């Protein structure tokens, strides 16, 4: 692991920014810097999965990563999307306006190199379908905090089926009220116990 | 109150109180704190519940009639018009910002800036009045404007109306239906007060890395305010626990919890317990790594609700016979499961976690809105069947604990009577006749200011 990746993994915020700035000055390509940061984020994910990091560390790492991306943004060559690990459409389902959990997953996915189409909160089924059609993403993530969304998640899965996309798209549900019983009810492919588990499923789909 | 109703009330309350105190009683109480299902059971929309207090009460009456085994109902509900009067931004309300049948939702934002810690620490009241409230309450956006002054007037009046509604409802439930409340009064853990309506989760997480000392200092300052808020809103007869929902502990690592969350939370709870109260704490999310700290509190004084993500069996193992716990049925089982599944779950819980009392069967901190009525019925029947301990015990309410604190808590005011009296240069008649209402209104005003952190 490089010094930069290590610093990100250790959540040493100042050191990360300092190293990134030095690398920019010395002419390292933005994509190389991102690759190093990705490695750091993978390290964070591993620490989370092994119980050494908690949600706060996951959120903070994503925050640092986001700031690095903002530093790199002006230097990025146009249309770099083909470098992505894959596309993921994600949103909080209709009726629910919470986004903390979804944002953690979105930032973590971006940190792992995915291109994320984040539809926001209170997203109706047809919008999910539309985004899947437009982007050709092979993963759909449905987020929820409130338990009255069970029927709504099912509605989204059915809408994807009706649109003829079901066999091309892996659907993951996640959020506090989700479990195996809910997954079965909605007809989704997976439920993700936590943000890292969700990212790992996306990696599996695109591997 | 008829003798029969009084007896019923006392039995229910006694059963609930004994369970919290870890004492023997006749059976496991059916004592959820937040029973959202009760609100919609009679067909009310969620808008009707928070805007039409009469319909709300009728719904609860219907619920109590059909589920007479229930020992406590719920309270701590919001009354929409108060939130409208001041334009509170932290809640989206059914019928106003959300469809009438959608539940209310909390919206977090960064209402306090990262560089405002010193203002909060040095003068919490000024911070609330001049900084936080104008941002939190849309109608106060331009302090000093006619609209803002009007909103303060309306807000105060609406508060009195709401208190009246809550009080009448509580008395009606008690005297006509023999139904006690699960909790009265509220506060937040100081860290949550900071992390909910002030800095928000993102803000506070950045702060604990970038300015940890300020976070700790702010939490310390908020202890006093939260104790005051809790005591000002609690049941003066000390029958019911004071309610505290916890929000951000589940995001913290054990080390962060020990540093930032626990010390001020513990201090707040200790002061309330010392003043003779019990507490009902919703341990939201997974508290698995933090639970053992609760053993530092006095035995039998805090009822801990374990959330869906928590593990009720592990919670029992950790808290043992020290604090009463509640929970054990996943929300999804109430909504998607079958009566048979519920029955088996209750049986398992009664034979394990609830074997020796000190346990209340509940969903994850509540009974969900979309619970199937037959599942709720199955839960009750199974609790009666498997959760009966000793039918010969006739539960009776406990005698309220006296205030054990060395200096009894003086509730906070902006302008204490002594100041006013000095300004008046003494009064000509009986001083107490003037002092008491003056202080009451001061206390109400002070409480009004702080309730908005919830």
mmCIF file of C-alpha atoms in Angstrom, chain A residues 42-132:
data_model
loop_
_atom_site.group_PDB
_atom_site.id
_atom_site.type_symbol
_atom_site.label_atom_id
_atom_site.label_comp_id
_atom_site.label_asym_id
_atom_site.label_seq_id
_atom_site.Cartn_x
_atom_site.Cartn_y
_atom_site.Cartn_z
ATOM 1 C CA UNK A 42 -10.567 -0.753 0.114
ATOM 2 C CA UNK A 43 -8.426 -0.813 3.257
ATOM 3 C CA UNK A 44 -11.105 1.148 5.128
ATOM 4 C CA UNK A 45 -13.744 -1.308 3.922
ATOM 5 C CA UNK A 46 -11.677 -4.218 5.182
ATOM 6 C CA UNK A 47 -11.222 -2.628 8.583
ATOM 7 C CA UNK A 48 -14.976 -2.084 8.722
ATOM 8 C CA UNK A 49 -15.753 -5.665 7.763
ATOM 9 C CA UNK A 50 -13.380 -6.985 10.408
ATOM 10 C CA UNK A 51 -15.051 -4.849 13.059
ATOM 11 C CA UNK A 52 -12.139 -2.466 13.665
ATOM 12 C CA UNK A 53 -13.819 0.490 11.981
ATOM 13 C CA UNK A 54 -17.383 1.636 12.576
ATOM 14 C CA UNK A 55 -19.857 3.709 10.567
ATOM 15 C CA UNK A 56 -18.280 6.979 11.663
ATOM 16 C CA UNK A 57 -14.940 5.946 10.153
ATOM 17 C CA UNK A 58 -16.653 4.805 6.986
ATOM 18 C CA UNK A 59 -18.397 8.151 6.634
ATOM 19 C CA UNK A 60 -15.266 10.123 7.458
ATOM 20 C CA UNK A 61 -13.161 8.201 4.916
ATOM 21 C CA UNK A 62 -15.775 8.892 2.248
ATOM 22 C CA UNK A 63 -15.714 12.565 3.208
ATOM 23 C CA UNK A 64 -11.943 12.722 2.743
ATOM 24 C CA UNK A 65 -12.214 10.875 -0.552
ATOM 25 C CA UNK A 66 -14.880 13.285 -1.747
ATOM 26 C CA UNK A 67 -12.634 16.236 -0.953
ATOM 27 C CA UNK A 68 -9.771 14.622 -2.868
ATOM 28 C CA UNK A 69 -12.070 14.167 -5.859
ATOM 29 C CA UNK A 70 -12.961 17.855 -5.655
ATOM 30 C CA UNK A 71 -9.259 18.708 -5.751
ATOM 31 C CA UNK A 72 -8.766 16.495 -8.784
ATOM 32 C CA UNK A 73 -11.925 17.449 -10.646
ATOM 33 C CA UNK A 74 -10.425 20.425 -12.567
ATOM 34 C CA UNK A 75 -7.501 18.263 -13.688
ATOM 35 C CA UNK A 76 -9.533 15.324 -14.914
ATOM 36 C CA UNK A 77 -9.444 14.633 -18.622
ATOM 37 C CA UNK A 78 -12.931 14.723 -20.173
ATOM 38 C CA UNK A 79 -14.994 11.531 -20.436
ATOM 39 C CA UNK A 80 -13.163 9.282 -18.083
ATOM 40 C CA UNK A 81 -16.136 7.073 -17.509
ATOM 41 C CA UNK A 82 -14.679 4.019 -19.241
ATOM 42 C CA UNK A 83 -12.212 3.711 -16.389
ATOM 43 C CA UNK A 84 -15.048 2.937 -13.998
ATOM 44 C CA UNK A 85 -15.558 -0.383 -12.290
ATOM 45 C CA UNK A 86 -19.186 -0.374 -13.424
ATOM 46 C CA UNK A 87 -22.395 1.589 -13.185
ATOM 47 C CA UNK A 88 -24.797 1.484 -10.270
ATOM 48 C CA UNK A 89 -28.202 3.148 -10.078
ATOM 49 C CA UNK A 90 -29.256 3.908 -6.524
ATOM 50 C CA UNK A 91 -31.947 5.812 -4.628
ATOM 51 C CA UNK A 92 -34.198 5.900 -1.574
ATOM 52 C CA UNK A 93 -37.616 4.595 -2.547
ATOM 53 C CA UNK A 94 -40.791 6.644 -2.803
ATOM 54 C CA UNK A 95 -42.261 7.886 0.466
ATOM 55 C CA UNK A 96 -38.954 7.833 2.332
ATOM 56 C CA UNK A 97 -36.801 10.959 2.388
ATOM 57 C CA UNK A 98 -33.850 9.666 4.410
ATOM 58 C CA UNK A 99 -30.462 9.575 2.782
ATOM 59 C CA UNK A 100 -27.721 9.031 5.365
ATOM 60 C CA UNK A 101 -27.433 5.312 4.646
ATOM 61 C CA UNK A 102 -27.709 5.781 0.916
ATOM 62 C CA UNK A 103 -25.039 8.474 0.918
ATOM 63 C CA UNK A 104 -22.619 6.241 2.780
ATOM 64 C CA UNK A 105 -23.072 3.569 0.109
ATOM 65 C CA UNK A 106 -22.810 6.089 -2.736
ATOM 66 C CA UNK A 107 -19.562 7.556 -1.427
ATOM 67 C CA UNK A 108 -18.116 4.147 -0.760
ATOM 68 C CA UNK A 109 -19.043 2.944 -4.256
ATOM 69 C CA UNK A 110 -17.407 6.006 -5.776
ATOM 70 C CA UNK A 111 -14.382 5.393 -3.588
ATOM 71 C CA UNK A 112 -14.233 1.894 -5.041
ATOM 72 C CA UNK A 113 -14.246 3.258 -8.582
ATOM 73 C CA UNK A 114 -17.897 2.773 -9.513
ATOM 74 C CA UNK A 115 -19.852 5.261 -11.542
ATOM 75 C CA UNK A 116 -22.922 5.969 -9.411
ATOM 76 C CA UNK A 117 -26.185 7.378 -10.707
ATOM 77 C CA UNK A 118 -27.677 8.686 -7.473
ATOM 78 C CA UNK A 119 -31.375 9.450 -7.952
ATOM 79 C CA UNK A 120 -31.745 10.954 -4.469
ATOM 80 C CA UNK A 121 -34.663 10.312 -2.121
ATOM 81 C CA UNK A 122 -38.400 9.702 -2.551
ATOM 82 C CA UNK A 123 -37.769 8.114 -5.955
ATOM 83 C CA UNK A 124 -40.778 6.623 -7.802
ATOM 84 C CA UNK A 125 -40.469 3.248 -9.514
ATOM 85 C CA UNK A 126 -40.606 4.636 -13.055
ATOM 86 C CA UNK A 127 -37.600 6.833 -12.389
ATOM 87 C CA UNK A 128 -35.515 3.831 -11.393
ATOM 88 C CA UNK A 129 -36.554 2.026 -14.574
ATOM 89 C CA UNK A 130 -35.789 5.059 -16.710
ATOM 90 C CA UNK A 131 -32.318 5.427 -15.217
ATOM 91 C CA UNK A 132 -31.563 1.733 -15.732
#
